[in-house]
Tab-separated table of C-alpha atoms in Angstrom:
chain	number	residue	atom	x	y	z
A	14	MET	CA	57.684	74.988	155.806
A	15	MET	CA	56.837	76.837	159.011
A	16	LYS	CA	54.533	74.012	160.157
A	17	GLY	CA	57.296	71.465	159.611
A	18	LEU	CA	59.753	73.611	161.511
A	19	LEU	CA	57.349	73.968	164.456
A	20	THR	CA	56.793	70.196	164.486
A	21	ALA	CA	60.543	69.603	164.587
A	22	VAL	CA	60.920	72.085	167.449
A	23	VAL	CA	58.122	70.411	169.431
A	24	LEU	CA	59.580	66.937	168.889
A	25	PHE	CA	63.033	68.167	169.952
A	26	ALA	CA	61.549	69.732	173.084
A	27	ILE	CA	59.733	66.490	173.929
A	28	ALA	CA	62.866	64.437	173.417
A	29	THR	CA	64.958	66.871	175.447
A	30	GLY	CA	62.396	66.884	178.238
A	31	ALA	CA	62.264	63.099	178.342
A	32	GLN	CA	66.030	62.938	178.541
A	33	ALA	CA	66.082	65.495	181.348
A	34	GLN	CA	63.556	63.417	183.310
A	35	GLN	CA	65.544	60.194	183.172
A	36	LYS	CA	65.790	58.600	186.589
A	37	LYS	CA	69.350	58.652	187.848
A	38	LYS	CA	70.746	55.540	189.502
A	39	ALA	CA	74.202	54.954	191.012
A	40	LEU	CA	76.155	51.821	191.899
A	41	PHE	CA	79.597	51.726	193.461
A	42	VAL	CA	81.666	48.589	193.796
A	43	ILE	CA	84.698	47.835	195.967
A	44	VAL	CA	86.728	44.806	194.891
A	45	ASP	CA	89.228	44.213	197.638
A	46	GLY	CA	93.000	44.531	197.503
A	47	ILE	CA	94.049	44.932	193.848
A	48	ALA	CA	96.990	47.262	193.184
A	49	ALA	CA	96.960	49.360	190.018
A	50	ASP	CA	99.896	47.565	188.397
A	51	VAL	CA	98.090	44.230	188.768
A	52	ILE	CA	94.798	45.365	187.240
A	53	GLU	CA	96.713	46.908	184.349
A	54	GLN	CA	98.597	43.669	183.623
A	55	GLN	CA	95.635	41.295	183.697
A	56	PRO	CA	93.025	40.916	180.958
A	57	THR	CA	89.811	42.585	182.142
A	58	PRO	CA	87.456	42.699	179.147
A	59	ASN	CA	84.419	43.647	181.206
A	60	LEU	CA	86.128	46.478	183.046
A	61	ASP	CA	87.383	47.591	179.643
A	62	ARG	CA	83.916	47.834	178.151
A	63	ILE	CA	82.718	49.883	181.121
A	64	ALA	CA	85.741	52.186	180.887
A	65	LYS	CA	85.101	52.588	177.166
A	66	GLU	CA	81.959	54.555	178.061
A	67	GLY	CA	83.758	56.598	180.704
A	68	GLY	CA	87.326	55.996	181.755
A	69	PHE	CA	90.017	54.215	183.758
A	70	THR	CA	92.495	56.016	185.968
A	71	ARG	CA	95.120	55.254	188.525
A	72	ALA	CA	94.156	56.535	191.945
A	73	HIS	CA	95.323	56.395	195.558
A	74	VAL	CA	94.362	55.662	199.131
A	75	GLY	CA	96.280	56.433	202.310
A	76	GLY	CA	95.674	60.172	202.694
A	77	GLU	CA	98.704	62.455	202.747
A	78	LYS	CA	101.798	60.368	203.295
A	79	GLY	CA	103.586	61.687	206.392
A	80	GLY	CA	100.875	64.284	206.951
A	81	TYR	CA	97.953	64.753	209.317
A	82	SER	CA	95.608	62.741	207.085
A	83	GLN	CA	97.882	59.712	206.597
A	84	THR	CA	95.501	56.781	206.493
A	85	PRO	CA	96.282	53.066	206.950
A	86	THR	CA	95.943	51.108	203.699
A	87	ILE	CA	93.560	48.661	205.365
A	88	SER	CA	90.228	47.439	204.050
A	89	ALA	CA	87.503	48.946	206.277
A	90	VAL	CA	89.527	52.149	206.500
A	91	GLY	CA	89.388	52.476	202.721
A	92	TYR	CA	85.703	51.593	202.534
A	93	ASN	CA	84.872	54.367	204.986
A	94	SER	CA	87.011	56.862	203.109
A	95	LEU	CA	84.836	56.167	200.077
A	96	LEU	CA	81.565	56.244	202.028
A	97	THR	CA	82.290	59.549	203.790
A	98	GLY	CA	84.622	61.285	201.337
A	99	THR	CA	87.092	61.843	204.185
A	100	TRP	CA	90.410	60.443	205.403
A	101	VAL	CA	90.942	58.666	208.704
A	102	ASN	CA	91.734	61.804	210.720
A	103	LYS	CA	88.036	62.548	210.360
A	104	HIS	CA	86.062	59.313	209.987
A	105	ASN	CA	88.120	57.563	212.714
A	106	VAL	CA	88.006	54.005	211.342
A	107	TRP	CA	91.619	52.943	211.830
A	108	ASP	CA	91.389	49.202	211.193
A	109	ASN	CA	88.991	46.365	210.506
A	110	ASP	CA	87.764	46.354	214.112
A	111	ILE	CA	85.764	49.530	213.325
A	112	ALA	CA	85.863	50.368	217.018
A	113	ALA	CA	84.626	53.971	217.049
A	114	PRO	CA	83.546	55.491	213.720
A	115	ASP	CA	82.867	59.217	213.899
A	116	TYR	CA	79.358	59.295	212.511
A	117	ASN	CA	79.401	63.092	212.400
A	118	TYR	CA	81.025	62.525	209.012
A	119	TRP	CA	78.030	61.232	207.098
A	120	THR	CA	78.096	58.466	204.520
A	121	ILE	CA	76.711	58.896	201.017
A	122	PHE	CA	73.779	56.723	202.101
A	123	ARG	CA	72.845	59.054	204.947
A	124	PHE	CA	73.072	62.158	202.771
A	125	PHE	CA	70.979	60.445	200.107
A	126	LYS	CA	68.247	59.080	202.387
A	127	THR	CA	68.003	62.363	204.299
A	128	GLN	CA	67.327	64.303	201.106
A	129	TYR	CA	65.392	61.584	199.273
A	130	PRO	CA	63.693	59.385	201.911
A	131	GLN	CA	61.350	57.910	199.299
A	132	LYS	CA	64.176	56.673	197.069
A	133	LYS	CA	65.644	53.194	197.436
A	134	THR	CA	69.053	52.065	198.701
A	135	ALA	CA	70.694	48.651	198.784
A	136	ILE	CA	73.873	46.905	199.928
A	137	PHE	CA	75.162	43.606	198.567
A	138	SER	CA	78.199	42.672	200.615
A	139	SER	CA	80.500	39.809	201.487
A	140	TRP	CA	81.008	41.388	204.922
A	141	LEU	CA	78.200	42.206	207.355
A	142	ASP	CA	80.087	45.025	209.107
A	143	ASN	CA	79.841	47.233	206.034
A	144	ARG	CA	76.159	47.740	206.747
A	145	THR	CA	75.985	47.375	210.504
A	146	LYS	CA	79.106	49.319	211.495
A	147	LEU	CA	80.262	51.546	208.637
A	148	VAL	CA	76.875	52.687	207.364
A	149	GLY	CA	75.647	52.138	210.908
A	150	GLU	CA	72.158	51.002	210.025
A	151	GLY	CA	69.647	51.648	212.791
A	152	LEU	CA	72.121	53.296	215.158
A	153	PRO	CA	71.084	56.441	217.067
A	154	ALA	CA	74.414	58.046	216.078
A	155	THR	CA	73.516	57.731	212.377
A	156	GLY	CA	70.004	59.054	212.802
A	157	GLY	CA	68.680	55.488	212.672
A	158	ILE	CA	69.284	55.241	208.927
A	159	GLN	CA	67.559	52.263	207.326
A	160	LEU	CA	68.499	50.770	203.976
A	161	ASP	CA	65.709	49.490	201.779
A	162	TYR	CA	67.387	46.199	200.905
A	163	HIS	CA	70.452	44.238	201.948
A	164	PHE	CA	72.051	40.940	201.038
A	165	ASP	CA	74.988	40.257	203.355
A	166	GLY	CA	76.230	38.221	206.307
A	167	LEU	CA	76.807	35.044	204.308
A	168	GLU	CA	80.238	34.709	205.899
A	169	LEU	CA	78.387	33.801	209.110
A	170	ASP	CA	76.485	30.955	207.433
A	171	THR	CA	78.966	28.117	207.888
A	172	LEU	CA	76.384	25.467	206.960
A	173	GLN	CA	75.810	26.718	203.434
A	174	TYR	CA	79.339	28.111	203.122
A	175	PRO	CA	81.647	25.864	205.187
A	176	HIS	CA	84.967	27.611	205.806
A	177	ASP	CA	87.769	25.788	204.046
A	178	LYS	CA	91.443	26.607	204.598
A	179	LYS	CA	91.953	27.847	201.034
A	180	LYS	CA	89.059	30.295	201.447
A	181	GLU	CA	87.288	29.033	198.367
A	182	TYR	CA	84.057	29.628	200.290
A	183	MET	CA	84.630	33.359	199.857
A	184	HIS	CA	84.523	32.951	196.088
A	185	ARG	CA	81.181	31.196	196.447
A	186	ILE	CA	79.932	34.017	198.659
A	187	ASP	CA	81.120	36.678	196.202
A	188	GLU	CA	79.315	34.798	193.433
A	189	ALA	CA	76.101	34.761	195.455
A	190	VAL	CA	76.450	38.461	196.255
A	191	VAL	CA	76.949	39.426	192.610
A	192	ASN	CA	74.156	37.175	191.385
A	193	LYS	CA	71.734	38.700	193.873
A	194	ALA	CA	72.899	42.237	193.065
A	195	ALA	CA	72.489	41.691	189.314
A	196	GLU	CA	69.067	40.120	189.800
A	197	TYR	CA	67.871	42.863	192.152
A	198	ILE	CA	69.200	45.690	189.989
A	199	LYS	CA	67.533	44.209	186.925
A	200	GLN	CA	64.176	43.806	188.670
A	201	ASP	CA	64.021	46.624	191.225
A	202	ALA	CA	66.719	49.154	190.245
A	203	PRO	CA	67.569	50.739	193.613
A	204	ASP	CA	68.604	54.364	193.303
A	205	LEU	CA	71.880	53.975	195.244
A	206	SER	CA	73.652	50.641	195.703
A	207	TRP	CA	76.936	49.296	197.034
A	208	VAL	CA	78.476	45.957	196.063
A	209	TYR	CA	81.474	44.714	198.046
A	210	LEU	CA	83.550	41.616	197.137
A	211	GLU	CA	86.360	40.067	199.183
A	212	TYR	CA	87.854	37.074	197.407
A	213	THR	CA	90.617	38.902	195.511
A	214	ASP	CA	92.130	40.168	198.765
A	215	ASP	CA	91.970	36.696	200.293
A	216	MET	CA	93.953	35.277	197.388
A	217	GLY	CA	96.438	38.143	197.630
A	218	HIS	CA	97.033	37.425	201.299
A	219	ARG	CA	97.385	33.695	200.756
A	220	TYR	CA	99.400	33.576	197.535
A	221	GLY	CA	100.695	37.107	196.874
A	222	ASP	CA	101.560	37.956	193.272
A	223	SER	CA	100.616	34.620	191.800
A	224	PRO	CA	98.492	32.730	189.282
A	225	GLU	CA	95.904	32.175	192.025
A	226	PHE	CA	95.598	35.926	192.643
A	227	HIS	CA	95.374	36.614	188.927
A	228	GLU	CA	92.700	33.942	188.535
A	229	ALA	CA	90.661	35.681	191.243
A	230	ILE	CA	90.892	38.924	189.287
A	231	GLY	CA	89.537	37.075	186.260
A	232	TYR	CA	86.570	35.914	188.338
A	233	MET	CA	86.038	39.484	189.509
A	234	ASP	CA	86.021	40.807	185.951
A	235	LYS	CA	83.307	38.319	184.957
A	236	GLN	CA	81.317	39.441	187.999
A	237	MET	CA	81.604	43.066	186.899
A	238	GLY	CA	80.312	41.949	183.521
A	239	ARG	CA	77.148	40.565	185.130
A	240	LEU	CA	76.567	43.806	187.008
A	241	TRP	CA	77.155	45.839	183.855
A	242	ASP	CA	74.737	43.640	181.911
A	243	ALA	CA	72.058	44.301	184.545
A	244	ILE	CA	72.661	48.044	184.353
A	245	SER	CA	72.665	47.949	180.549
A	246	TYR	CA	69.316	46.154	180.619
A	247	ARG	CA	67.819	48.859	182.846
A	248	LYS	CA	69.235	51.615	180.651
A	249	LYS	CA	67.763	50.094	177.512
A	250	ALA	CA	64.427	48.835	178.829
A	251	PHE	CA	63.578	51.679	181.205
A	252	LYS	CA	65.652	54.567	179.803
A	253	GLU	CA	67.321	55.102	183.175
A	254	ASP	CA	70.564	57.048	183.571
A	255	TRP	CA	73.071	54.867	185.444
A	256	VAL	CA	76.541	55.572	186.734
A	257	ILE	CA	78.890	52.922	188.113
A	258	TYR	CA	82.167	53.445	189.970
A	259	ILE	CA	84.397	50.405	190.519
A	260	THR	CA	87.482	50.711	192.683
A	261	THR	CA	89.626	48.946	195.243
A	262	ASP	CA	90.431	49.772	198.850
A	263	HIS	CA	94.237	49.342	198.873
A	264	GLY	CA	97.156	47.946	196.933
A	265	ARG	CA	99.701	45.362	198.042
A	266	ASP	CA	103.230	45.296	199.384
A	267	SER	CA	106.076	45.326	196.901
A	268	ALA	CA	108.017	42.398	198.336
A	269	THR	CA	105.522	39.551	197.899
A	270	GLY	CA	102.109	41.088	197.255
A	271	LYS	CA	100.741	39.319	200.318
A	272	GLY	CA	100.521	42.259	202.697
A	273	HIS	CA	99.226	45.813	202.912
A	274	GLY	CA	98.568	48.502	205.503
A	275	GLY	CA	101.656	50.666	205.081
A	276	GLN	CA	102.498	53.695	202.981
A	277	SER	CA	104.594	52.247	200.177
A	278	ASN	CA	103.658	53.447	196.711
A	279	ARG	CA	102.257	50.060	195.782
A	280	GLU	CA	100.134	49.788	198.934
A	281	ARG	CA	98.727	53.257	198.222
A	282	SER	CA	98.231	52.547	194.518
A	283	THR	CA	94.640	51.940	193.417
A	284	TRP	CA	92.421	52.600	190.393
A	285	ILE	CA	88.936	53.645	189.361
A	286	VAL	CA	86.781	52.428	186.467
A	287	THR	CA	83.580	54.285	185.622
A	288	ASN	CA	81.115	54.894	182.824
A	289	ALA	CA	80.624	58.490	184.046
A	290	LYS	CA	80.351	61.192	181.403
A	291	LYS	CA	82.232	64.487	181.326
A	292	LEU	CA	85.172	63.141	183.313
A	293	ASN	CA	87.427	66.067	184.139
A	294	ASN	CA	91.197	66.438	183.876
A	295	TYR	CA	91.567	65.742	187.585
A	296	PHE	CA	90.163	62.250	186.971
A	297	LYS	CA	92.394	61.756	183.958
A	298	THR	CA	95.715	63.119	185.209
A	299	GLY	CA	95.396	64.197	188.847
A	300	ASN	CA	95.876	60.829	190.613
A	301	PRO	CA	92.516	61.159	192.402
A	302	GLY	CA	91.755	59.597	195.764
A	303	ILE	CA	89.120	57.164	196.923
A	304	VAL	CA	87.566	60.129	198.772
A	305	ASP	CA	86.628	61.694	195.419
A	306	ILE	CA	84.044	59.035	194.579
A	307	MET	CA	81.497	60.111	197.216
A	308	PRO	CA	81.082	63.727	196.012
A	309	SER	CA	81.046	62.457	192.417
A	310	ILE	CA	78.090	60.185	193.153
A	311	ALA	CA	76.388	62.914	195.193
A	312	ASN	CA	76.609	65.330	192.270
A	313	PHE	CA	75.274	62.752	189.834
A	314	LEU	CA	72.286	61.933	192.048
A	315	GLY	CA	71.516	65.573	192.764
A	316	VAL	CA	72.381	65.303	196.454
A	317	THR	CA	72.923	68.696	198.056
A	318	ILE	CA	75.409	68.409	200.917
A	319	PRO	CA	74.896	71.206	203.475
A	320	ARG	CA	77.657	73.828	203.560
A	321	GLU	CA	79.058	72.955	206.992
A	322	GLN	CA	79.389	69.294	206.018
A	323	LEU	CA	80.663	70.021	202.541
A	324	MET	CA	83.466	72.098	204.063
A	325	GLU	CA	84.687	68.890	205.746
A	326	VAL	CA	84.611	66.629	202.669
A	327	ASP	CA	88.138	65.858	201.441
A	328	GLY	CA	87.116	64.701	197.976
A	329	VAL	CA	86.174	66.659	194.865
A	330	PRO	CA	83.977	65.524	191.952
A	331	LEU	CA	85.582	63.504	189.177
A	332	SER	CA	83.207	64.700	186.484
A	333	GLY	CA	81.984	68.120	185.461
A	334	ASN	CA	83.541	71.465	186.217
A	335	ILE	CA	85.778	71.934	189.240
A	336	SER	CA	87.746	75.040	190.155
A	337	ALA	CA	90.839	73.748	191.925
A	338	THR	CA	92.583	70.653	193.265
A	339	HIS	CA	95.550	69.678	195.450
A	340	PRO	CA	95.164	72.137	198.352
A	341	GLY	CA	98.114	72.952	200.587
A	342	ALA	CA	98.713	74.978	203.734
A	343	LYS	CA	102.011	75.711	205.466
A	344	LEU	CA	102.678	77.724	208.626
A	345	GLU	CA	105.917	79.725	208.759
A	346	ASN	CA	106.818	82.737	210.909
A	347	GLY	CA	103.270	83.456	211.951
A	348	LYS	CA	101.860	83.268	208.437
A	349	ILE	CA	99.937	80.516	206.681
A	350	LYS	CA	100.623	80.130	203.004
A	351	VAL	CA	97.591	78.519	201.380
A	352	SER	CA	97.995	76.978	197.932
A	353	TRP	CA	96.010	75.065	195.343
A	354	LYS	CA	96.179	73.999	191.723
A	355	SER	CA	93.822	75.992	189.527
A	356	THR	CA	91.902	74.258	186.742
A	357	GLY	CA	91.645	77.484	184.761
A	358	ARG	CA	88.132	78.365	185.854
A	359	LYS	CA	87.360	82.029	186.404
A	360	GLY	CA	86.380	83.489	189.750
A	361	ASN	CA	87.763	83.922	193.240
A	362	ALA	CA	88.893	81.723	196.068
A	363	LYS	CA	87.681	82.632	199.545
A	364	ILE	CA	89.944	81.510	202.390
A	365	TRP	CA	88.193	80.643	205.643
A	366	LEU	CA	89.950	79.905	208.944
A	367	THR	CA	89.067	78.456	212.322
A	368	THR	CA	91.176	77.227	215.242
A	369	THR	CA	88.576	74.780	216.532
A	370	ASN	CA	87.362	71.350	215.461
A	371	GLN	CA	83.971	71.204	217.110
A	372	PHE	CA	82.553	69.473	214.039
A	373	LYS	CA	84.033	66.116	215.016
A	374	GLU	CA	82.018	66.232	218.253
A	375	GLY	CA	78.814	67.215	216.472
A	376	GLY	CA	79.301	70.943	217.111
A	377	ARG	CA	79.905	73.951	214.876
A	378	ASP	CA	83.126	75.743	214.040
A	379	GLN	CA	83.137	79.511	213.673
A	380	TYR	CA	85.010	80.263	210.473
A	381	VAL	CA	86.383	83.707	209.693
A	382	LEU	CA	86.877	84.886	206.117
A	383	LYS	CA	90.569	85.829	205.938
A	384	ALA	CA	91.159	86.502	202.235
A	385	THR	CA	89.561	86.648	198.795
A	386	VAL	CA	91.911	86.204	195.848
A	387	PRO	CA	91.632	85.187	192.172
A	388	LEU	CA	91.611	81.435	191.628
A	389	ALA	CA	94.333	81.891	189.046
A	390	SER	CA	96.765	83.178	191.696
A	391	GLU	CA	96.896	79.668	193.246
A	392	THR	CA	98.060	81.100	196.569
A	393	ALA	CA	97.011	83.266	199.499
A	394	GLU	CA	98.766	84.314	202.675
A	395	ILE	CA	97.106	84.628	206.076
A	396	ASP	CA	98.720	86.434	208.995
A	397	VAL	CA	97.996	84.463	212.181
A	398	THR	CA	100.471	86.160	214.518
A	399	GLY	CA	97.492	87.417	216.489
A	400	ILE	CA	95.798	83.995	216.471
A	401	PRO	CA	98.282	81.649	218.155
A	402	SER	CA	97.093	78.053	218.080
A	403	LYS	CA	98.313	74.476	217.848
A	404	PHE	CA	95.593	73.761	215.313
A	405	TYR	CA	94.230	75.575	212.268
A	406	LYS	CA	91.524	74.421	209.900
A	407	ILE	CA	91.526	76.131	206.506
A	408	VAL	CA	88.793	75.947	203.877
A	409	ILE	CA	89.222	77.183	200.305
A	410	GLU	CA	85.817	78.083	198.922
A	411	THR	CA	85.654	78.075	195.120
A	412	PRO	CA	82.681	78.759	192.847
A	413	GLU	CA	82.014	75.034	192.392
A	414	HIS	CA	83.202	73.295	195.555
A	415	TYR	CA	85.383	73.426	198.674
A	416	LEU	CA	88.914	72.284	199.482
A	417	ASN	CA	90.234	71.959	203.013
A	418	ARG	CA	93.478	71.552	204.921
A	419	TRP	CA	94.527	71.178	208.528
A	420	ILE	CA	97.645	72.487	210.204
A	421	VAL	CA	98.614	70.573	213.324
A	422	VAL	CA	101.522	72.179	215.178
A	423	LYS	CA	103.606	69.479	216.854
């Protein structure tokens, strides 16, 4: 009896150890320009089978409407919000020109390669600028980051993909991108990958809310199925632990569905599909933002973001325990009222304050601890009558993560 019990214990320990040693792999996908109401109305069997393992939620882009972080609902702007976990007031990509990104706000790729230089990264993209400008491969300002594999720039190959007026060539490019991504994932399994597809947005711009747009979403769903099949193969054959996040970069205008860029509810309305485990209530009911995907992937991959940088990240993880969400800060009569929404976790919130923003220039801000209060109180008040300033940066430190707010006095 005792021998059998010991054998069972040993086997359980071996199984548990093997599970703990599973290699973790992450893939995030941006499919361009699909508002939440559209994705919910169209049949998406492949997205559904991914969400069955994790979840689907409505989400948003655009930062705080009318606030300091209001962010244009434009493609590259949204991509960079995902990559850096910050809104446009920080990452400084205001449109598709990508004129002057602030590389002091690191992308998930830079955090990952800095901590795990031996691990592999890949980009499969229907737009070259995602790698060369947003990730900033090889640039001095990004520390010369190099990706291990890329498949992009096909939009520049007008011989193989002649540009027709209906933009059908973009569908062919998206197909090539997905086929290469699925093949490469199946064979080489990079540790962190990004797939970007454009065709859905092209059809939205050309036809608006239309059968053509809906057909493009059907193509996209089949493409997600091929990616999921590749991941499923790796999980089964190599016992790897994979997470996938699929989202979009903006919605569409309410009038025709052809435009975007503004702050209407539909333009800000997006969605997230993932197979992630232990999705928290913020994912399920909190209307998360595109900025929340970066810290979620970082947590999954075991990426430790240094404190000074983590204090700047606008997103919070979508899975696992978090302490608080929805930070607020309001200045009235020389006092700042700081607020948040508690998730019911025990512990304290530490309120840090600075009146500088040296971080954006690559410098350091000197924070002062102004208050320590129970998380459950959901509020703290800071007297700043002796610290007059046109700018305040507030960080709420919780046991599991940070929240931050700016106050810009106009």
